[in-house]
XYZ file of C-alpha atoms in Angstrom:
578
model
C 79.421 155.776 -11.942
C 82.859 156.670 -10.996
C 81.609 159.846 -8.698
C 78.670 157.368 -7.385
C 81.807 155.027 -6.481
C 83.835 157.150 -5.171
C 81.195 158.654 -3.008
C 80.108 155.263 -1.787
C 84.107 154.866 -0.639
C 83.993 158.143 1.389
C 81.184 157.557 3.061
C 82.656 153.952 4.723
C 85.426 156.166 5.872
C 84.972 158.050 9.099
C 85.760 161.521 10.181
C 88.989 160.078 12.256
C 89.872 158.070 9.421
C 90.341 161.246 7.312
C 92.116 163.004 10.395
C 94.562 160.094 11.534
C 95.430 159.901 7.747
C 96.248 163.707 7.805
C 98.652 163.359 10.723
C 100.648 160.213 9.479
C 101.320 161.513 6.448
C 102.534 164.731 8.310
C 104.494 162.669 10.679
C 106.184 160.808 7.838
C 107.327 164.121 5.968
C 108.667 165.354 9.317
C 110.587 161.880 9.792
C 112.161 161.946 6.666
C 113.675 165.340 7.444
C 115.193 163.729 10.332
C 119.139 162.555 10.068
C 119.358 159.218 9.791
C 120.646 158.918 13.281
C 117.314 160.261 15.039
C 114.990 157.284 12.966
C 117.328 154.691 15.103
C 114.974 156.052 18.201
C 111.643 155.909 16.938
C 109.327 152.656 16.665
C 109.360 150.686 13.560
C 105.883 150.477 11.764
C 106.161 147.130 12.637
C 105.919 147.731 15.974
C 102.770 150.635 15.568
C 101.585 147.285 14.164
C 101.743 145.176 17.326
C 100.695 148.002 19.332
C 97.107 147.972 17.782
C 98.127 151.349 16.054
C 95.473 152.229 12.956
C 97.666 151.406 9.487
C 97.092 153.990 6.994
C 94.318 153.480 4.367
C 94.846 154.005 0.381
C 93.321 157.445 -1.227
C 94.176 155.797 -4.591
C 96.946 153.188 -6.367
C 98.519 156.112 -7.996
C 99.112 158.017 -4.246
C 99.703 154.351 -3.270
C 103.155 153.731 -5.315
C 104.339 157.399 -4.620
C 103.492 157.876 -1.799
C 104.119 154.203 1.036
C 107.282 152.927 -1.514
C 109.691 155.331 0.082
C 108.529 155.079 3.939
C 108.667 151.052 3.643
C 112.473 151.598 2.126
C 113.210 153.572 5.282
C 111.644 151.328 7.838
C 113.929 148.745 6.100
C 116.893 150.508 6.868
C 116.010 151.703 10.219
C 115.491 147.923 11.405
C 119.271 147.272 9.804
C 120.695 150.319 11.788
C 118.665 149.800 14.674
C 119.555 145.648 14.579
C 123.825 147.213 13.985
C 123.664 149.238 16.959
C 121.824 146.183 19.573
C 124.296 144.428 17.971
C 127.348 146.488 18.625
C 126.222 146.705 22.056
C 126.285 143.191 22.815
C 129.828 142.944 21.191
C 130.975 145.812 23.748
C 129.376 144.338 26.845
C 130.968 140.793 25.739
C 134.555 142.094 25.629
C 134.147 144.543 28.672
C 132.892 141.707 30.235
C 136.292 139.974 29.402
C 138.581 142.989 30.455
C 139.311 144.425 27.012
C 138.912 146.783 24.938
C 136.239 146.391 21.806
C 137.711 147.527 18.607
C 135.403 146.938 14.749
C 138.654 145.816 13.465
C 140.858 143.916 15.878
C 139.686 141.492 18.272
C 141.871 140.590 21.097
C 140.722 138.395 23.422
C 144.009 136.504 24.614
C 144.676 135.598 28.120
C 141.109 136.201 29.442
C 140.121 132.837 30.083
C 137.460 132.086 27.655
C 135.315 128.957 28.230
C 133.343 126.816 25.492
C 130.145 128.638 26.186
C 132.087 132.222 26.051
C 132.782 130.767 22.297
C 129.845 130.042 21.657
C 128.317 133.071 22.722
C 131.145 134.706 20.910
C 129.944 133.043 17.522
C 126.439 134.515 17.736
C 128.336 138.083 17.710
C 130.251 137.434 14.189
C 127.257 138.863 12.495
C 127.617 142.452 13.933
C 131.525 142.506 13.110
C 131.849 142.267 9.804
C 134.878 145.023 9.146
C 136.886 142.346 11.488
C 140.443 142.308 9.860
C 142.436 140.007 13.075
C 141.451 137.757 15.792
C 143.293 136.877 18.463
C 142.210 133.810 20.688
C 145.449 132.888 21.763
C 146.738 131.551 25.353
C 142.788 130.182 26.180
C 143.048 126.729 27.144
C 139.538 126.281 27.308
C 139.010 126.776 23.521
C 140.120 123.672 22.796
C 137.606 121.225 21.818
C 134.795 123.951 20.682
C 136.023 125.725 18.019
C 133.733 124.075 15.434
C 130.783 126.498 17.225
C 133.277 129.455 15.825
C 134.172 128.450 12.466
C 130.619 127.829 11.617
C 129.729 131.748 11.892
C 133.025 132.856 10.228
C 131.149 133.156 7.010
C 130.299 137.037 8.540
C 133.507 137.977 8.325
C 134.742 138.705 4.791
C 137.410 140.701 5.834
C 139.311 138.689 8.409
C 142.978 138.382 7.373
C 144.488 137.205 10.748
C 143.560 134.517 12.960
C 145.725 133.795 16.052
C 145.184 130.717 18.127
C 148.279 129.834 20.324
C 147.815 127.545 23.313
C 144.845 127.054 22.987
C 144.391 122.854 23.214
C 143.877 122.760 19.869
C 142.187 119.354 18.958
C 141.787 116.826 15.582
C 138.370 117.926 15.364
C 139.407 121.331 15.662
C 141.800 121.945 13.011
C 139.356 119.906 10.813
C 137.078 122.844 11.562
C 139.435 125.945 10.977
C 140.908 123.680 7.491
C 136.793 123.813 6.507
C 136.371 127.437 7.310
C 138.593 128.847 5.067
C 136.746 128.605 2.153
C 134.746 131.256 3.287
C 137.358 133.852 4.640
C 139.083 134.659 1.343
C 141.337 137.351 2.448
C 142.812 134.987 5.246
C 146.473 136.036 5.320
C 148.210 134.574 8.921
C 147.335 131.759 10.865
C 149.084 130.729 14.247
C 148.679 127.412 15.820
C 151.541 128.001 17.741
C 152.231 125.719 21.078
C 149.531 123.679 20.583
C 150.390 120.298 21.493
C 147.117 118.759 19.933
C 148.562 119.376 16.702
C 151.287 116.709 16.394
C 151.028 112.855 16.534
C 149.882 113.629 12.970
C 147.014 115.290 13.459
C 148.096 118.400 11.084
C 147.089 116.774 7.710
C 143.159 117.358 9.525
C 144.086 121.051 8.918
C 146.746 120.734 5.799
C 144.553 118.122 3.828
C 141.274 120.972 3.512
C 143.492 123.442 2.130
C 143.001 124.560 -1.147
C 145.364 125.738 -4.621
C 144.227 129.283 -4.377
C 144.381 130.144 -0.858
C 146.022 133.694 -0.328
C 148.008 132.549 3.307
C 151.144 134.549 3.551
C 152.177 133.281 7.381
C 152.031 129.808 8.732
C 153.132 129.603 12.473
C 153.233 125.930 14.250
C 156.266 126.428 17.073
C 156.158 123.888 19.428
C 153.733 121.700 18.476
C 155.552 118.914 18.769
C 155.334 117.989 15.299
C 156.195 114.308 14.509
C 157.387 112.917 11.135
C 153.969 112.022 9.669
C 152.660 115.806 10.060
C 156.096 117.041 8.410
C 155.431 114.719 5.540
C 151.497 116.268 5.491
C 152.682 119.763 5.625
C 155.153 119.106 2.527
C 152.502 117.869 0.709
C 150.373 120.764 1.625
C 153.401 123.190 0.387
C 152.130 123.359 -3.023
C 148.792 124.945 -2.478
C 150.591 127.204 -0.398
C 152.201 129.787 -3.424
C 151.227 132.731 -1.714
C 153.317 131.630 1.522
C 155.791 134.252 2.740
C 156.558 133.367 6.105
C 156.694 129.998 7.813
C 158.097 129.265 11.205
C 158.522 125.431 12.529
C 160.936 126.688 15.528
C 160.458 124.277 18.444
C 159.751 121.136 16.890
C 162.199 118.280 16.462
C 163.267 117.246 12.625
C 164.700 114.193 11.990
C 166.692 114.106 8.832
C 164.275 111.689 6.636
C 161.815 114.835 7.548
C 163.513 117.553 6.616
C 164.064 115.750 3.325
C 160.831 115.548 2.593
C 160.224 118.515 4.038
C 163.356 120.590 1.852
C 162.305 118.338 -1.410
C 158.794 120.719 -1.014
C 159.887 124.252 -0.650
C 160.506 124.819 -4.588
C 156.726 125.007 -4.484
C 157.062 128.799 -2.036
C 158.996 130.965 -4.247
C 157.363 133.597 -2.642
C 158.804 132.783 0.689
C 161.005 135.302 2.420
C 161.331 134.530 5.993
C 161.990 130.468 7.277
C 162.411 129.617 11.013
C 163.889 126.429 12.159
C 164.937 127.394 15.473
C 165.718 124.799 18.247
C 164.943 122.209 15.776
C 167.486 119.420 16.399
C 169.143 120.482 13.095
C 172.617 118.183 13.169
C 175.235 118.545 10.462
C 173.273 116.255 7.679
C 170.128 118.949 8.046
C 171.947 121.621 7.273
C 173.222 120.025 4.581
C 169.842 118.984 2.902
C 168.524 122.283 3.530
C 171.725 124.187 1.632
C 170.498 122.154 -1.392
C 166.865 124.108 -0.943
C 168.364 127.261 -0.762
C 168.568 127.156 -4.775
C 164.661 127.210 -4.742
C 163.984 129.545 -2.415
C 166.168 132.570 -3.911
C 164.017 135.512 -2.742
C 164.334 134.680 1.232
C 165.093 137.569 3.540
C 165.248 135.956 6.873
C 166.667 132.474 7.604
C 166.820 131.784 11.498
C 169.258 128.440 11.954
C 169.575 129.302 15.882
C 169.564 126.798 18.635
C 170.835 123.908 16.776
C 173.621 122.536 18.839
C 173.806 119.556 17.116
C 174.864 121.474 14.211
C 178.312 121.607 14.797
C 180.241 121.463 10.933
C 177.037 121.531 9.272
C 177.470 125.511 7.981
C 180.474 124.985 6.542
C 178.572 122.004 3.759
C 175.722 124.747 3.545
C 177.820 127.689 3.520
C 178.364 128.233 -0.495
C 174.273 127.761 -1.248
C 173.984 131.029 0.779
C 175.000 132.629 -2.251
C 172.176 132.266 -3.969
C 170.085 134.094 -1.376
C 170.996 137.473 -2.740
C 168.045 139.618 -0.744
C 168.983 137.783 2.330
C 168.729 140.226 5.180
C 169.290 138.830 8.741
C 170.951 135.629 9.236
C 170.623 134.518 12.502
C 173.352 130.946 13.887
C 173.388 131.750 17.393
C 174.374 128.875 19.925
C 175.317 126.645 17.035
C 178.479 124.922 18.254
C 179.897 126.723 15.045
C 183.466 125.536 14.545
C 186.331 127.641 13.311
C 185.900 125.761 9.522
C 182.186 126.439 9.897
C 183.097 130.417 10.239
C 185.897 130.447 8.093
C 183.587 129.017 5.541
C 180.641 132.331 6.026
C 183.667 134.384 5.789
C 184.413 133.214 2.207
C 180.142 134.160 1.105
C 180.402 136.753 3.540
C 181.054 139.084 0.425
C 178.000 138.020 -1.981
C 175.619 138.949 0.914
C 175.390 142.199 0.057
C 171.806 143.210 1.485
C 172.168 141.769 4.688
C 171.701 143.777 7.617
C 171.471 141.560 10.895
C 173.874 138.715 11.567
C 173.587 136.912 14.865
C 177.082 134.649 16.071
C 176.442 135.044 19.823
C 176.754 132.291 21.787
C 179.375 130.800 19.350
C 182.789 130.241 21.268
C 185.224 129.547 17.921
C 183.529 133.638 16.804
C 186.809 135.259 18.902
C 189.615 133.586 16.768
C 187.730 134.535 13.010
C 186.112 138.111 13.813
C 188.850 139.662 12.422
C 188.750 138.137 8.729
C 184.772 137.747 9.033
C 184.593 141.866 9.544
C 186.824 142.371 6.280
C 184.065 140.818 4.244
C 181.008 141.589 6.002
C 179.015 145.304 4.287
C 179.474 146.355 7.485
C 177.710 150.032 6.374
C 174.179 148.415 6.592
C 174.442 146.316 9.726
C 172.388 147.245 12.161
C 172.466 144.325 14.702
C 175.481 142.812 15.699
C 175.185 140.693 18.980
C 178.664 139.664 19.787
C 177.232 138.425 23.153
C 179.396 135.242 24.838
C 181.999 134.823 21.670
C 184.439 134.408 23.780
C 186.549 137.734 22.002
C 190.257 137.819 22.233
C 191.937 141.309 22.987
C 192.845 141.529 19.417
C 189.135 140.980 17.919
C 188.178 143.244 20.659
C 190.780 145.885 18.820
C 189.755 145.019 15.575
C 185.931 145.471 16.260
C 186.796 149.218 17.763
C 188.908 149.763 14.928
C 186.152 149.483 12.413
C 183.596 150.677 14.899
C 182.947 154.214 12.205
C 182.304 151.541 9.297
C 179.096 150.673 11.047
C 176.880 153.536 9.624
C 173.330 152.269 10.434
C 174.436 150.470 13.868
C 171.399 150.297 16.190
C 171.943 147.232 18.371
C 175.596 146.205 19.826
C 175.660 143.281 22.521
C 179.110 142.516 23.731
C 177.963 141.050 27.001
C 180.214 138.336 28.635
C 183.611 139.317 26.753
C 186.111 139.797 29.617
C 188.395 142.248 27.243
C 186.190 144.857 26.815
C 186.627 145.419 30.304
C 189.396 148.813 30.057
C 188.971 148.655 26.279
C 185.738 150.952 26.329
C 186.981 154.334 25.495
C 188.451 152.228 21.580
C 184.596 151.436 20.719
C 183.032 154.858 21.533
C 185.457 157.423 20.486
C 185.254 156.690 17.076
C 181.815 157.084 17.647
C 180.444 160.440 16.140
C 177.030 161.994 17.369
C 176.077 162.902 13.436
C 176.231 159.258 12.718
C 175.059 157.806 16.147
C 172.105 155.337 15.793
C 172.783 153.027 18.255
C 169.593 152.048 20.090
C 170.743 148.864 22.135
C 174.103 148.827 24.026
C 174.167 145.654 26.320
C 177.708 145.072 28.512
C 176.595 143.066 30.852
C 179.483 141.340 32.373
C 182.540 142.546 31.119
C 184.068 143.069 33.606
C 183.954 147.376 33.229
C 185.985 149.393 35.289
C 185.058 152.931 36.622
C 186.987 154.816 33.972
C 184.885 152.356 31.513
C 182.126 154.284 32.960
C 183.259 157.537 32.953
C 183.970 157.006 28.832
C 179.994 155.962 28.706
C 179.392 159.257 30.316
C 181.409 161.095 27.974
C 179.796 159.262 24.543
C 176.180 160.317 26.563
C 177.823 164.103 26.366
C 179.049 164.033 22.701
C 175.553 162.540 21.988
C 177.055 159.427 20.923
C 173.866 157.828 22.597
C 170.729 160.424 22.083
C 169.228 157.760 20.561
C 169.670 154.946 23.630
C 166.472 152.938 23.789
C 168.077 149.339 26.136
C 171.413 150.069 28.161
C 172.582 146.736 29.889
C 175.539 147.504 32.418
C 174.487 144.486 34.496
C 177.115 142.245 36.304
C 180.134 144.849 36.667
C 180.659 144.722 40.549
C 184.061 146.227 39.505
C 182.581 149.685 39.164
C 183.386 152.441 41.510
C 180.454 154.646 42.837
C 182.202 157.557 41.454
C 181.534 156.189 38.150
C 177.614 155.695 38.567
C 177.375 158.982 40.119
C 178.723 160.281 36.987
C 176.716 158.441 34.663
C 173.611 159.151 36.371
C 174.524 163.111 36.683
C 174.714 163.264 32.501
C 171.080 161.542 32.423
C 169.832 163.948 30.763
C 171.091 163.120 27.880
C 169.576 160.370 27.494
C 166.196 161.021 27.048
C 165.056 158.234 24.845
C 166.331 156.012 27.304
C 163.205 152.429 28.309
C 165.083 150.060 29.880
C 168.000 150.520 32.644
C 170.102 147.517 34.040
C 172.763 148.041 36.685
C 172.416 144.484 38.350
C 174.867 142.739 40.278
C 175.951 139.270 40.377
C 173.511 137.089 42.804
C 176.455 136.675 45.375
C 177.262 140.035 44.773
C 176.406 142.260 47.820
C 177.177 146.132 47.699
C 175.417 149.608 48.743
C 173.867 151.380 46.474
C 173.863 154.713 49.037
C 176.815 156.320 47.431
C 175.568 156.814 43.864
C 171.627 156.522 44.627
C 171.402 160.014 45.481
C 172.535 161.067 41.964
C 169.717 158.291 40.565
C 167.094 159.983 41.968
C 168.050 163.552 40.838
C 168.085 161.950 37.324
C 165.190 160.000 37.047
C 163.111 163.291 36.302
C 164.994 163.524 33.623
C 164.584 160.302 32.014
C 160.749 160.734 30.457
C 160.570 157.423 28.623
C 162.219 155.022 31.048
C 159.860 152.305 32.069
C 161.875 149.568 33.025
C 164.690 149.947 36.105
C 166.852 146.875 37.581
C 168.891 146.993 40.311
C 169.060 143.507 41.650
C 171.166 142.906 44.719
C 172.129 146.134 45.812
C 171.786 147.144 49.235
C 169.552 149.710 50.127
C 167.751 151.088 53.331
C 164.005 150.960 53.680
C 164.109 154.590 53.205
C 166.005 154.554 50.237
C 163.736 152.542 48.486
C 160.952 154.271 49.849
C 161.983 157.606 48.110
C 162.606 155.607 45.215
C 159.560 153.421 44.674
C 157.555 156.890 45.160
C 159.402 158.388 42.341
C 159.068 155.534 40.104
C 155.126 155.227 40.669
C 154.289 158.464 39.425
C 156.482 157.906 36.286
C 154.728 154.296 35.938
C 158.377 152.386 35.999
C 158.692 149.233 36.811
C 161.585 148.733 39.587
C 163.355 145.319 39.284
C 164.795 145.289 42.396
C 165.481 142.663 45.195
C 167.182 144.534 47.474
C 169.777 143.475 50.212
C 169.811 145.099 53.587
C 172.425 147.743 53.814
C 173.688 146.426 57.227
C 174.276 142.812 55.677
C 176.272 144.563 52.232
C 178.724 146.574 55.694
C 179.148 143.161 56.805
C 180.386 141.443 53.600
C 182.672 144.311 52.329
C 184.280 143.725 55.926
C 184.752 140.460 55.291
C 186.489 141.199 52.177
C-alpha cells in the first residue's frame, strides 16, 4: 500500500516539478552561505509569491520540519533588515532634507524651520530610531500646537534620555502631551521648555500634574517662560515626584515672595539636587531670605546662581550664614546684585567653611573694591579657577592686594578685570608672580583699563616666560591709550600663543585710530596662531588694501574678522584735531 501510494504521488508530479525542486533547494543552501548583508538584496519569498513564482512542494513531513523551518526564520529576518535599512534611508533623506546631519543617536533638528506636517512626518520615522538617546527640537516656532502627532510615536524610543524643546510655542495641549508621554520613555533624564511663553498663565500644572513618583528626570529647564504664581505653586507640588532631580533652572521668570515660599517650602523633597538657577528673577531682600532657610534641605548643592537680582540689595547678608551648610558648594555666582558692603562683609565671615568652592562671581558689584582685601584672606584661593573681578570698581590697594596673592591662585584659568581704571600701569604686579610651571590661565579679559604701552610690553613678556601657553580668550578691548610700539610687540611674540581662539583689540566707538603701524606685525603672526577663530578690531582705521591682505589671510584660516573699519584718511583727520 505504502509503495502503491507513494507511486500514485510521483506520478501527479511532473518532470519540472522534480527539477525546479532540485534548484530551490540548491539556491537556498547557496543563500544561506551568503553574509547576512548580501540576503538584504535578494527578493523575499514573499515576493517569488506575488510574482507567480512555483512554491516548493513537500517530499515528506519529516524533510518538511528540517528542511522549510530554517529558510522561513531567514526570510523573517531579511524583511526586518531589509524594512531597517528603507527605514534608515528615509530618516537620512528627512534630515538632509533639513540641512543636518543624521546621527542613530542624537537628533538635532534646531533652527531648521520645521512645520506641523515636517512633525508629523517626523513621527512616522520614530520606528527606525530606536538607539535615539537626545532630541533636539528647539528654536522651531512652528512646533507649537502639533506636538501631540510626536509624543504619540515616542513609545519607539526606549532609549531617549534628552528631549530639548526651547522656543518652540509650546501650547496647553502640548505639554499635556509631552506630561502623557513619559510613561513610556523610562530613561528620560533632561527636559527643556525653555522660552516658551505658552507655558505660563498657569498652564505648567498640564505638564507637572502627569508626572509620576518614579520618574528618573535629573534636569528641568523653564527660563523665561514667564511663569506666573499659579504655575510656581504647580511646580512645588510637582517637586516631590521629582527625587531624582539634579538640576533645575527657573532663570528669567519673575518670583514674587508668596511664590518663592511655596516654592522654597518644596525643595526638601530634591535632596539630590546639585545645581539651582534663579537668575534675573526679581529676587529682593525678603527672597533671599526665604531661600537661606532652604539651604538646610538642600545640603548636597554644587551650583547656586543668585545673579541678576538687583533688587537684592541686603538680602545676602540675612542668607549669608545658611551657606554654611552647603559644604560641596562649588561656584557661587552674585553678579550685578547691588551687594552692599554688609552684604560682602557678611560672605567674608562663611567665606572660610566653603572649602570646595572653585568659581565665585562678584562682577558687576560696586561695594567688591572696598572688601577684596579681607574677602581674599578667607577665600581657598588654591582651587579657584574663575574669578571675574569685571566692573568692581577696585581701589589701587585691592588692585595691590589681588597681585600680591596672584601665586596663591594654583588652578587659575579665567581672570576678568575689565573696567578697573587701576590696573592701568599696575600690570607687570599681576603677571610677574606668575610662573610658567603653574600657568593655567585660559581667559584673561582687560578690556578697559585703561593699559598703557609698557602694560603691553609686560603681556609680551608673561607670553615669553610662558605665563600664557595655555591662552584660550584674550580681551585687550577699549585701551586707546596703547602705543603701536606695544602691539607690534605683542603681535611679534605670537607665537607663543598657540592655543590662542578669540582676539579682541577694539576701540572705543568714538575712538578713531590707524591700525597701519602695528598691522604689519598682525599679519606676520597670524600664521602662527593655528587655533584662532575669532579676531575683533572694531574701529580702527584701515585702507582697503589693508584689509584686503587681511581678510585673504583670515579666509584660508576660517577666522571670523570682527571688524568695522574706519577710513584711514578720516582716523589723519581726527588725530589732527587732537
Amino acid at each position: 500500500m505504502d509503495s502503491t501510494g507513494s507511486a500514485k504521488g510521483n506520478q501527479k508530479r511532473s518532470p519540472l516539478d522534480l527539477i525546479m525542486n532540485q534548484l530551490r533547494r540548491k539556491a537556498i543552501f547557496t543563500e544561506r552561505k551568503k553574509p547576512a548583508v548580501s540576503r538584504l538584496f535578494r527578493q523575499s519569498e514573499s515576493n517569488s509569491k506575488r510574482n507567480g513564482e512555483i512554491p516548493e512542494l513537500k517530499e515528506s513531513e519529516g524533510s518538511e520540519e528540517k528542511e522549510n523551518s530554517e529558510p522561513k526564520k531567514e526570510v523573517n529576518n531579511m524583511d526586518d533588515e531589509i524594512g531597517s535599512v528603507v527605514g534608515w534611508d528615509r530618516v537620512k533623506q528627512f534630515i538632509e532634507k533639513l540641512g543636518k546631519t543624521p546621527h542613530s543617536q542624537n537628533l538635532n533638528l534646531s533652527h531648521c524651520d520645521l512645520t506641523a506636517t515636517d512633525v508629523v512626518e517626523l513621527a512616522t520615522l520614530l520606528p527606525f530610531l530606536p538607539q535615539l538617546d537626545v532630541m533636539d527640537l528647539s528654536w522651531n516656532d512652528l512646533v507649537g500646537g502639533s506636538l501631540k502627532a510626536l509624543t504619540a510615536h515616542l513609545q519607539h524610543l526606549e532609549r531617549l534620555r534628552v528631549i530639548k524643546l526651547c522656543s518652540c510655542r509650546l501650547t496647553a495641549q502640548d505639554l499635556t502631551a509631552l506630561g502623557e508621554s513619559l510613561d513610556c520613555i523610562p530613561l528620560m533624564e533632561v527636559i527643556d521648555l525653555s522660552w516658551n511663553v505658552g507655558i505660563g498663565a498657569g498652564n505648567l500644572r498640564d505638564f507637572t500634574s502627569r508626572l509620576r513618583p518614579d520618574n528618573t528626570l535629573k534636569e528641568l529647564r523653564l527660563v523665561d517662560c514667564q511663569l506666573s504664581e499659579t504655575d510656581i505653586t504647580a511646580l512645588s507640588v510637582a517637586l516631590p515626584m521629582l527625587s531624582s532631580l539634579e538640576d533645575l533652572d527657573l532663570s528669567n521668570n519673575k518670583l514674587l515672595v508668596k511664590g518663592m515660599e511655596n516654592f522654597t517650602s518644596s525643595l526638601g523633597s530634591t535632596p539630590q539636587l546639585k545645581s539651582l538657577k534663579l537668575s534675573m528673577c526679581g529676587l529682593n531682600k525678603d527672597s533671599f531670605s526665604i531661600l537661606g532657610q532652604a539651604l538646610r534641605f538642600i545640603t548636597g548643592l554644587e551650583q547656586l546662581d543668585l545673579s541678576c537680582n538687583k533688587e537684592a540689595s541686603g538680602g545676602l547678608a540675612s542668607m549669608a550664614t545658611n551657606l554654611t551648610h552647603l559644604k560641596h558648594l562649588k561656584s557661587l555666582d552674585l553678579h550685578l546684585c547691588c551687594l552692599t558692603k554688609e552684604d560682602l562683609l557678611a560672605l567674608v565671615q562663611v567665606a572660610s567653611s566653603l572649602q570646595e568652592l572653585r568659581e565665585l562671581d562678584l562682577s558687576s558689584n560696586k561695594g567688591v573694591g572696598d572688601t577684596l582685601q579681607d574677602l581674599l584672606h578667607t577665600l581657598p584661593l588654591h582651587q579657584i579657577s574663575k574669578l571675574p573681578l569685571n566692573n568692581c570698581a577696585l581701589s589701587t590697594s585691592a588692585c595691590h592686594a589681588l597681585a600680591a596673592n596672584m601665586v596663591n591662585f594654583k588652578q587659575l584659568e579665567r581672570l576678568n578685570l575689565s573696567w578697573n581704571k587701576c590696573v592701568g600701569e599696575n600690570l607687570r604686579e599681576f603677571l610677574e608672580p606668575m610662573k610658567a610651571t603653574d600657568s593655567k590661565l585660559q581667559e584673561l579679559r582687560l578690556s578697559s583699563c585703561n593699559l598703557t604701552t609698557e602694560d603691553v610690553l609686560h603681556i609680551e613678556s608673561a607670553c615669553q616666560r610662558g605665563v600664557l601657553s595655555r591662552l584660550k580668550q584674550l580681551d585687550l578691548s577699549y585701551n586707546g591709550s596703547v602705543g603701536g610700539g606695544g602691539w607690534t610687540s605683542l603681535f611679534g611674540k605670537a607665537g607663543c600663543l598657540k592655543n590662542l581662539e578669540e582676539l579682541d583689540v577694539s576701540l572705543r566707538p568714538a575712538a578713531c585710530l590707524s591700525a597701519s603701524p602695528w598691522l604689519p606685525a598682525l599679519l606676520e603672526a597670524l600664521p602662527q596662531l593655528p587655533c584662532l577663530t575669532r579676531l575683533s578690531m572694531q574701529h580702527w582705521a584701515v585702507s582697503s588694501a589693508e584689509r584686503e591682505k587681511l581678510e585673504k589671510i583670515l579666509s584660508k584660516k576660517n577666522v571670523i574678522l570682527e571688524c568695522e573699519a574706519t577710513p584711514t584718511s578720516k582716523a589723519t583727520a581726527y588725530r589732527e584735531v587732537l
